[in-house]
PDB file of C-alpha atoms in Angstrom:
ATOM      1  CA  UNK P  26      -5.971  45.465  13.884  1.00 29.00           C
ATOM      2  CA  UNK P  27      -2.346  43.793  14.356  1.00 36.00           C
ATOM      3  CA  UNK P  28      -4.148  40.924  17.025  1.00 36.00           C
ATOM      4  CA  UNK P  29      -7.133  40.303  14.609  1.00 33.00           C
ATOM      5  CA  UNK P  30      -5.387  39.598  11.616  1.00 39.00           C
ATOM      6  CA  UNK P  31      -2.707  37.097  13.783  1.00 51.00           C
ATOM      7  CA  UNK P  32      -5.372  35.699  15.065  1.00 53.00           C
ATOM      8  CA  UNK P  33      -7.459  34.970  12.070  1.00 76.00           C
ATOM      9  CA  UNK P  34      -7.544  31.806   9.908  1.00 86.00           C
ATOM     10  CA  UNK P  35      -4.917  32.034   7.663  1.00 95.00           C
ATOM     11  CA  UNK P  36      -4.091  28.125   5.605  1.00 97.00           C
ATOM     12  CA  UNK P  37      -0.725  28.159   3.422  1.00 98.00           C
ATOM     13  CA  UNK P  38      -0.721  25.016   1.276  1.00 97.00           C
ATOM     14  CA  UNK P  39       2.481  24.210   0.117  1.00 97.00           C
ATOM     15  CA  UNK P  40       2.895  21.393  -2.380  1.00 95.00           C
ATOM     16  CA  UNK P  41       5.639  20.399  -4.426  1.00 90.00           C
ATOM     17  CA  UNK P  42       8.138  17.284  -5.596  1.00 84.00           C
ATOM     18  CA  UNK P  43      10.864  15.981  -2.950  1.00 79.00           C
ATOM     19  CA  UNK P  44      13.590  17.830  -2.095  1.00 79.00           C
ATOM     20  CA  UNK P  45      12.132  21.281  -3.634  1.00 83.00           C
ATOM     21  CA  UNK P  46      12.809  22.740   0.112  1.00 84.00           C
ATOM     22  CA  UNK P  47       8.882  22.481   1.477  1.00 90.00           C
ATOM     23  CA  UNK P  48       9.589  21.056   4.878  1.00 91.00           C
ATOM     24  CA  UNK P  49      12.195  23.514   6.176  1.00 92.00           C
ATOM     25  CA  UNK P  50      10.071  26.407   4.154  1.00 95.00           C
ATOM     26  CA  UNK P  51       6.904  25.741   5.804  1.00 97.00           C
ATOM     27  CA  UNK P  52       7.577  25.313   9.219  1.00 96.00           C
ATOM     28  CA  UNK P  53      10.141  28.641   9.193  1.00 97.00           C
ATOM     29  CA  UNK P  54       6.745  30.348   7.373  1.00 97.00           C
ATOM     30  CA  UNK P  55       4.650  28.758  10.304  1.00 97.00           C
ATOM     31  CA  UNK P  56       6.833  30.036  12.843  1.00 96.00           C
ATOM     32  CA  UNK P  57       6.949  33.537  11.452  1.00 95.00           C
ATOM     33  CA  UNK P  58       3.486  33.834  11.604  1.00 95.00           C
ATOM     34  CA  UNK P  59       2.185  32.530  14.058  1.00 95.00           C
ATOM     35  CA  UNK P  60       0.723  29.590  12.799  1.00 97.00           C
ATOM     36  CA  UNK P  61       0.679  25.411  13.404  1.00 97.00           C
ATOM     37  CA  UNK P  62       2.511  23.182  10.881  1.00 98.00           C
ATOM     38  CA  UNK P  63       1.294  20.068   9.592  1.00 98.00           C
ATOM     39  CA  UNK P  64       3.334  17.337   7.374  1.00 97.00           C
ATOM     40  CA  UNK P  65       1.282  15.175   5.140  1.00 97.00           C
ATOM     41  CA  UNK P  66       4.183  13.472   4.196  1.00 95.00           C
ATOM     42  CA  UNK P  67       5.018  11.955   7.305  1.00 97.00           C
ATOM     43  CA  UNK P  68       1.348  10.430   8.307  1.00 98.00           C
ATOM     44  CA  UNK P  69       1.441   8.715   4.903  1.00 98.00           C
ATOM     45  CA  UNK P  70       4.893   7.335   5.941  1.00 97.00           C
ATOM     46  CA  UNK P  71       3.548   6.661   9.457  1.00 98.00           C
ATOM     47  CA  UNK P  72       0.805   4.206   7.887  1.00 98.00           C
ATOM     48  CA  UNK P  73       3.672   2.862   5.502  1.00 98.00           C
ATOM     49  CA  UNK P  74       5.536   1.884   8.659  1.00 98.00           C
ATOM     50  CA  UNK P  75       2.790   0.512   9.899  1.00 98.00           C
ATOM     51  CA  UNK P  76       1.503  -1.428   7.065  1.00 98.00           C
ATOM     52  CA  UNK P  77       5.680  -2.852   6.866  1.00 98.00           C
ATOM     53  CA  UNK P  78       5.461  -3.752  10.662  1.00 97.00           C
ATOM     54  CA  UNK P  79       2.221  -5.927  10.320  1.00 97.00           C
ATOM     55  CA  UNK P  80       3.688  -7.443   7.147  1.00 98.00           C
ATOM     56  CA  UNK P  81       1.123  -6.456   4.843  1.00 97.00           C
ATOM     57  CA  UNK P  82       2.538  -6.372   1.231  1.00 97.00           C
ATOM     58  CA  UNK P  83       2.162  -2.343   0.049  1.00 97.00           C
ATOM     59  CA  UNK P  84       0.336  -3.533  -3.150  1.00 95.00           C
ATOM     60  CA  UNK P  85      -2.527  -4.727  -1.404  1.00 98.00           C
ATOM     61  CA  UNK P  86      -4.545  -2.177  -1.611  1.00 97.00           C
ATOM     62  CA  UNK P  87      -7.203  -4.266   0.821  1.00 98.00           C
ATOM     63  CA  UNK P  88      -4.674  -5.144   3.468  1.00 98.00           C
ATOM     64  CA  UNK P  89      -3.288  -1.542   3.331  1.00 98.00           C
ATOM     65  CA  UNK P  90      -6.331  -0.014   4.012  1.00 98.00           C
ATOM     66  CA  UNK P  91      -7.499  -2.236   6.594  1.00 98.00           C
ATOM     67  CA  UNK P  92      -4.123  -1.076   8.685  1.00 98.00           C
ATOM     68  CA  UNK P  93      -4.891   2.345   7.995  1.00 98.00           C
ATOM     69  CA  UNK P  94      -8.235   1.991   9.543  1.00 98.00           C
ATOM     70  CA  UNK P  95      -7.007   0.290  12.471  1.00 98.00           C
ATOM     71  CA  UNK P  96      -3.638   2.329  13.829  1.00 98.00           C
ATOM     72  CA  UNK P  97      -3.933   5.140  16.346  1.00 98.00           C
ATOM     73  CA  UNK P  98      -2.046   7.317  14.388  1.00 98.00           C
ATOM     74  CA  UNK P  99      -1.012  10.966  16.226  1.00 98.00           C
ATOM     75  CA  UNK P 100       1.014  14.254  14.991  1.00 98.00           C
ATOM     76  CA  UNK P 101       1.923  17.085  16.441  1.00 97.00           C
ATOM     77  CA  UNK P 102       1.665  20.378  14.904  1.00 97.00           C
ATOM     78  CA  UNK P 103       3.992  22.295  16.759  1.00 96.00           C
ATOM     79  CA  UNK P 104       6.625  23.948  13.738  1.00 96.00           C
ATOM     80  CA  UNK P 105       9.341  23.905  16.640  1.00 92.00           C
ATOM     81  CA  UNK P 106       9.288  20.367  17.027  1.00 87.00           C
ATOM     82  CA  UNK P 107       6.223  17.656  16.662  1.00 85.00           C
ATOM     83  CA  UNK P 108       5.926  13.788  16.906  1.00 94.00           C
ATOM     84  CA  UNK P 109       4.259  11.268  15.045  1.00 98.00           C
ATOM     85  CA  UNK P 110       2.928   8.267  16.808  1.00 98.00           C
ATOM     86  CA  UNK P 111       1.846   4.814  15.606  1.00 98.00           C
ATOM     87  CA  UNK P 112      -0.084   3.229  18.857  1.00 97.00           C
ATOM     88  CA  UNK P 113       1.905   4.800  20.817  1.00 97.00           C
ATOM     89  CA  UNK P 114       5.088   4.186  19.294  1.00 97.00           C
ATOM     90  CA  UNK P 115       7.236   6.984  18.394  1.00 97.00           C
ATOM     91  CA  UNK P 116       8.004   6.535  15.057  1.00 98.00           C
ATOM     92  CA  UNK P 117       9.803   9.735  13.992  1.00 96.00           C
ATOM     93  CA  UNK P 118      12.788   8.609  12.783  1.00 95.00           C
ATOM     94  CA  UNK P 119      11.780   4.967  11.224  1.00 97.00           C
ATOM     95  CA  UNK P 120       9.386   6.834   9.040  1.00 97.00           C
ATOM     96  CA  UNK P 121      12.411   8.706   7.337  1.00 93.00           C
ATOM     97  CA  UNK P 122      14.413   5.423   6.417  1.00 93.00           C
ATOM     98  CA  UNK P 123      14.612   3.611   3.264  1.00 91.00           C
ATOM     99  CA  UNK P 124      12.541   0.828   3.529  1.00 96.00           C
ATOM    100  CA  UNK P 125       9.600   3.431   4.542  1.00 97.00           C
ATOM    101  CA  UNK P 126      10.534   5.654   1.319  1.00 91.00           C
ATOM    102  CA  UNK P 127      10.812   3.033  -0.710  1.00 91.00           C
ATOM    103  CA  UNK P 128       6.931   1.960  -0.177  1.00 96.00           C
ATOM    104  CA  UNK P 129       5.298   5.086   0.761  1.00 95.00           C
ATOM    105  CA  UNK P 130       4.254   6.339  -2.769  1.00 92.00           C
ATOM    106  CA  UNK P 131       2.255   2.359  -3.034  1.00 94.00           C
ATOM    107  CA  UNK P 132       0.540   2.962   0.130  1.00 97.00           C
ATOM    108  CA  UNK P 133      -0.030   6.602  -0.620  1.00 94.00           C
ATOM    109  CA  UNK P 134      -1.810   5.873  -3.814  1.00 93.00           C
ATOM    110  CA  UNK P 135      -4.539   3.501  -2.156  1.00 96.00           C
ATOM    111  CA  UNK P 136      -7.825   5.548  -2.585  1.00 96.00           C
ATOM    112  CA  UNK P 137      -8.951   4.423   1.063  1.00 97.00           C
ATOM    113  CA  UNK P 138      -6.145   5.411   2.648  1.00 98.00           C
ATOM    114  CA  UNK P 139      -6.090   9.038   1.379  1.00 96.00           C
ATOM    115  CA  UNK P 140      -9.893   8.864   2.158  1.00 97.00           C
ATOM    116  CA  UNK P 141      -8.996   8.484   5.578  1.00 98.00           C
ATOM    117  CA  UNK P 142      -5.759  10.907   5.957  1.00 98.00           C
ATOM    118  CA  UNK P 143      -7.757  13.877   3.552  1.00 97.00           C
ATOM    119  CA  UNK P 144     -10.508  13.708   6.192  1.00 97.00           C
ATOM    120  CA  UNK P 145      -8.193  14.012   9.607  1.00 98.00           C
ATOM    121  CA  UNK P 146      -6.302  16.691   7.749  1.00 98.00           C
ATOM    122  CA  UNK P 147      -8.941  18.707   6.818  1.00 97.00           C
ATOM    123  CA  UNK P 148     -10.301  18.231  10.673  1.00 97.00           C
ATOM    124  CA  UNK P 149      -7.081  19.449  11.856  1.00 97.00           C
ATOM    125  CA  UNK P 150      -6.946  22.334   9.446  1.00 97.00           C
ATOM    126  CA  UNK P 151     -10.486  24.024  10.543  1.00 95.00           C
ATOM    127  CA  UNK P 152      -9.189  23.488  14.531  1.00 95.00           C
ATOM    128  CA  UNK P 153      -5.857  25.277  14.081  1.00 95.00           C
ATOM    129  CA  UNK P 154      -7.404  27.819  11.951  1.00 87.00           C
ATOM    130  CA  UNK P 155      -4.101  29.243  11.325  1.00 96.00           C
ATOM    131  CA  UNK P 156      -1.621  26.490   9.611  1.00 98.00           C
ATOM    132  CA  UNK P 157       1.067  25.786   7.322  1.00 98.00           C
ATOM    133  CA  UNK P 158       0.097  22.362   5.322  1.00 98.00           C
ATOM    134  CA  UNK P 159       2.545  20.779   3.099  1.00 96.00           C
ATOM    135  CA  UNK P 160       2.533  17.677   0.896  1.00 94.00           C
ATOM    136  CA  UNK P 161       1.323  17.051  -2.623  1.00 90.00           C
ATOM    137  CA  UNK P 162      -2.434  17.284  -3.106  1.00 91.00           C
ATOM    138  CA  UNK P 163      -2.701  20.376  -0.386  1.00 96.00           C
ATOM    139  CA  UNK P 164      -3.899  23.166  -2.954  1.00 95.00           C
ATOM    140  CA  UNK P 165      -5.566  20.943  -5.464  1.00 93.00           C
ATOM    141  CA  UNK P 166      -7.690  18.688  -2.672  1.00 94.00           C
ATOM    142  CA  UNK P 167      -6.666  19.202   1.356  1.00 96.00           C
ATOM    143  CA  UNK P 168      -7.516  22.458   1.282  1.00 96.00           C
ATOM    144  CA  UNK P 169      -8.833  24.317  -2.269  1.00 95.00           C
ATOM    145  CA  UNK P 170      -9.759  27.482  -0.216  1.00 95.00           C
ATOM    146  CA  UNK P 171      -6.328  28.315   1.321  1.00 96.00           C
ATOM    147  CA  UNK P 172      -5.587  31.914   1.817  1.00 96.00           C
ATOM    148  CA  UNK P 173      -2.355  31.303  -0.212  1.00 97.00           C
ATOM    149  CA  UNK P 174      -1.509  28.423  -2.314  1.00 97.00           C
ATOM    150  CA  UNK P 175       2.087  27.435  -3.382  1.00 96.00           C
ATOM    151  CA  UNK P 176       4.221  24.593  -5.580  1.00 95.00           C
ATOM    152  CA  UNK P 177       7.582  24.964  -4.882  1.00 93.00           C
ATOM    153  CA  UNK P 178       9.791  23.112  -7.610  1.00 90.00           C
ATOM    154  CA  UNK P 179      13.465  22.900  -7.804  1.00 83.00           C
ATOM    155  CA  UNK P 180      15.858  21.487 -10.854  1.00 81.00           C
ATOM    156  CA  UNK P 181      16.595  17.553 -10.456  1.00 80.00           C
ATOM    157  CA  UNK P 182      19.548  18.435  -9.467  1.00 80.00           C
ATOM    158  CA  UNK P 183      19.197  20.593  -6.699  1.00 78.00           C
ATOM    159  CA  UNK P 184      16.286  18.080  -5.453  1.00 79.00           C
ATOM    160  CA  UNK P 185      18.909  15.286  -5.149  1.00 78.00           C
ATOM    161  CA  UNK P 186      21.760  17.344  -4.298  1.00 79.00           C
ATOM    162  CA  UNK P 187      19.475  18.654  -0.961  1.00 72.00           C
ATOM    163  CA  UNK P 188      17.915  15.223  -0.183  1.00 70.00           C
ATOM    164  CA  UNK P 189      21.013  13.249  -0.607  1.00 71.00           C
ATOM    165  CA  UNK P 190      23.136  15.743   1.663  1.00 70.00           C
ATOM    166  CA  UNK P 191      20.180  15.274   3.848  1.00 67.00           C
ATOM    167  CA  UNK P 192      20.169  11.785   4.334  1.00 67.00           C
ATOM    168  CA  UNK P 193      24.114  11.137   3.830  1.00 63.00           C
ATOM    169  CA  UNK P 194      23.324   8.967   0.544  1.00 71.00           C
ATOM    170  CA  UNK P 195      24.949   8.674  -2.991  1.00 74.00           C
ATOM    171  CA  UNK P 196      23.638  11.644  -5.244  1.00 75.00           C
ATOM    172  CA  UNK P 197      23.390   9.976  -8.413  1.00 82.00           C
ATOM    173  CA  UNK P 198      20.975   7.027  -6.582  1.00 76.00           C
ATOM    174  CA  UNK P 199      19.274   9.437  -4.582  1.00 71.00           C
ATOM    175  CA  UNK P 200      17.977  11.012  -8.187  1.00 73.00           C
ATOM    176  CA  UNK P 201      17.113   7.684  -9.622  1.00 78.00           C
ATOM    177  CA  UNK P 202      14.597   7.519  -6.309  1.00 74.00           C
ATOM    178  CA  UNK P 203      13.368  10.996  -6.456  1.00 76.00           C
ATOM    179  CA  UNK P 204      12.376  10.290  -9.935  1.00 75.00           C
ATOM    180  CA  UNK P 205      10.948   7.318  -9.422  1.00 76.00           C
ATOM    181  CA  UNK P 206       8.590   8.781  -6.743  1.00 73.00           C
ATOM    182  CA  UNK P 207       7.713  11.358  -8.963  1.00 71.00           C
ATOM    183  CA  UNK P 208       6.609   9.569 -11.256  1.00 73.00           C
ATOM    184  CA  UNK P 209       4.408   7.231  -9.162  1.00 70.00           C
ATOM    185  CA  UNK P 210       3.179  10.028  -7.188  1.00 71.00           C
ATOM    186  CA  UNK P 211       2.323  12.261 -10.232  1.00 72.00           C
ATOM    187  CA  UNK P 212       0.457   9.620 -12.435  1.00 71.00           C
ATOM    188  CA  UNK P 213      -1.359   7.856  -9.209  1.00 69.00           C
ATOM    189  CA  UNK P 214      -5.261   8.311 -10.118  1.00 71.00           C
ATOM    190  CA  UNK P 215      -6.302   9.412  -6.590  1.00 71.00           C
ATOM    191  CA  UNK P 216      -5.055  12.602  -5.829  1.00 69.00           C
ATOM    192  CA  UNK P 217      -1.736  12.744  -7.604  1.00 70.00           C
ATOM    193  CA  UNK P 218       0.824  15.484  -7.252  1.00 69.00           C
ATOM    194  CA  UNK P 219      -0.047  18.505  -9.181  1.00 70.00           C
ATOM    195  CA  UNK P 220       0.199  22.328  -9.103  1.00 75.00           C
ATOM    196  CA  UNK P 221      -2.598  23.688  -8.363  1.00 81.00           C
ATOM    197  CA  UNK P 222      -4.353  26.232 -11.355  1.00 82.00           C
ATOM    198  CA  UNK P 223      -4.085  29.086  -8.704  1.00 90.00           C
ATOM    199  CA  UNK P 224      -0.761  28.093  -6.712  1.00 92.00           C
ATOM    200  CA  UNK P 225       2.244  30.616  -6.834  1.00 94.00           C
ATOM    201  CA  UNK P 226       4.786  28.923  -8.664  1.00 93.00           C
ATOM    202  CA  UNK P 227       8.549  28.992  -6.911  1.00 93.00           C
ATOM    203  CA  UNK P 228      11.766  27.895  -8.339  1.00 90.00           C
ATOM    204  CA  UNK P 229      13.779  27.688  -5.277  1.00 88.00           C
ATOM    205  CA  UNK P 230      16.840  26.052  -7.277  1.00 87.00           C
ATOM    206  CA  UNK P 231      18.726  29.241  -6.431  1.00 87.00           C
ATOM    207  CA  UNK P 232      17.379  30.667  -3.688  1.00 87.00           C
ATOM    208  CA  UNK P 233      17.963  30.397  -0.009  1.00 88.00           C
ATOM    209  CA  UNK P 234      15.607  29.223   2.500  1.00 90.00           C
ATOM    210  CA  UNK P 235      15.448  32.414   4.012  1.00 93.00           C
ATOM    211  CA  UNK P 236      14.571  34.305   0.575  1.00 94.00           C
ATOM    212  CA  UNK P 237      12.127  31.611  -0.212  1.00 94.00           C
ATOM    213  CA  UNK P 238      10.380  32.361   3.177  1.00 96.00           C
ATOM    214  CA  UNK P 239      10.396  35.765   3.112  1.00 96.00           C
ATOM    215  CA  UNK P 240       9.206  35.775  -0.401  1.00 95.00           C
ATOM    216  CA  UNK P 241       5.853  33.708   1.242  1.00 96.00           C
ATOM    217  CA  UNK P 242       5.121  36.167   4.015  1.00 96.00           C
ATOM    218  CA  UNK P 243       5.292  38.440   1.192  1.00 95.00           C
ATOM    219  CA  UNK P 244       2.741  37.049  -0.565  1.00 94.00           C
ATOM    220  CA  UNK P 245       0.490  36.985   2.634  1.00 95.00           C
ATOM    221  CA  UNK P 246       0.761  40.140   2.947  1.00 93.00           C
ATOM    222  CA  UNK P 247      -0.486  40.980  -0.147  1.00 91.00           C
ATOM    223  CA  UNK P 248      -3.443  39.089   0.625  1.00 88.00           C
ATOM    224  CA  UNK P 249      -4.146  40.633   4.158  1.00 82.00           C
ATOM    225  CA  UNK P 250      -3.264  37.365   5.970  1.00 81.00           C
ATOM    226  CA  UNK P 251      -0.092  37.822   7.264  1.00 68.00           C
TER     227      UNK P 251
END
């Protein structure tokens, strides 16, 4: 009984606004069950790197989509540590910095482009049969029929308290930017970021990561998945 329910498919889609905690919280979750890991996120940031590199402005939706469809774009899914490739480049760390942020939610809003990224996810979703998927349009569009669905939220400022301790910046500009993303990402009209009707709603403004997590397996449990 123990093997067959490790073994089966089990999809936790965990959306949620920046700095609400859904990066460490989903790969710990993936880890402690068994499961792959995937980051949205970062292969939208992958093809904003790329689309910066080739120096294709990020509000050209044509140009954008054309790089999108032309990169060799690879990530791991290994929770314990995984890669993300732009032909062949390791791009990790680049992905993360500000120019990246600064034009990912442009190049994340071009219809094509989430055309293209909705489609490898969901490929890589029914291969790994058991996965942890997080971003902002996982419940509501990657993946509608996950076993559990979650939105993790946090207050403002515990989102820009975590991020900016995160990335060593000033708090009080490190809000203006979370809001600002939020705001593009919520009102974009392809796929914008919003809680699913079914999604578990967590407040994780005073809880630890390890609460939040065990409060998820929890949940799986409850559902026979875990």
């Amino acid at each position: 009984m123990a093997e067959n329910v490790r073994t089966g498919r089990c999809v936790v889609a965990v959306d949620g606004p920046s700095g609400s905690g859904k990066s460490t919280v989903s790969r710990r979750l993936a880890v402690g069950i068994d499961a792959r890991y995937l980051d949205t996120g970062a292969m939208y940031r992958a093809v904003t790197w790329a689309v910066l590199r080739s120096g294709v402005d990020p509000a050209d939706a044509e140009a954008v989509a054309k790089v999108a469809g032309e990169i060799d774009l690879r990530i791991g899914t290994d929770p314990q540590g995984y890669g993300v490739t732009v032909d062949g480049v390791t791009v990790d760390a680049d992905i993360r910095g500000p120019e990246v942020t600064g034009a990912v939610s442009a190049v994340a809003a071009v219809p094509a482009v989430r055309t293209l990224l909705v489609s490898r996810q969901r490929d890589m979703i029914d291969n790994a049969g058991r996965m942890v998927v997080e971003g902002r349009d996982i419940g509501s569009v990657v993946a509608p029929d996950a076993e559990l669905k979650v939105y993790l939220t946090a207050s403002e400022a515990a989102r820009a308290q975590r991020r900016s301790a995160q990335d060593a910046a000033d708090v009080t500009a490190t809000a203006a930017d979370l809001a600002r993303r939020d705001r593009l990402d919520s009102t974009r009209k392809t796929d914008p970021l919003q809680q699913s009707a079914d999604a578990v709603v967590l407040d994780t403004t005073e809880l630890g990561i390890d609460e939040v997590v065990a409060r998820l397996r929890e949940l799986l449990v409850e559902r026979g998945v875990a």
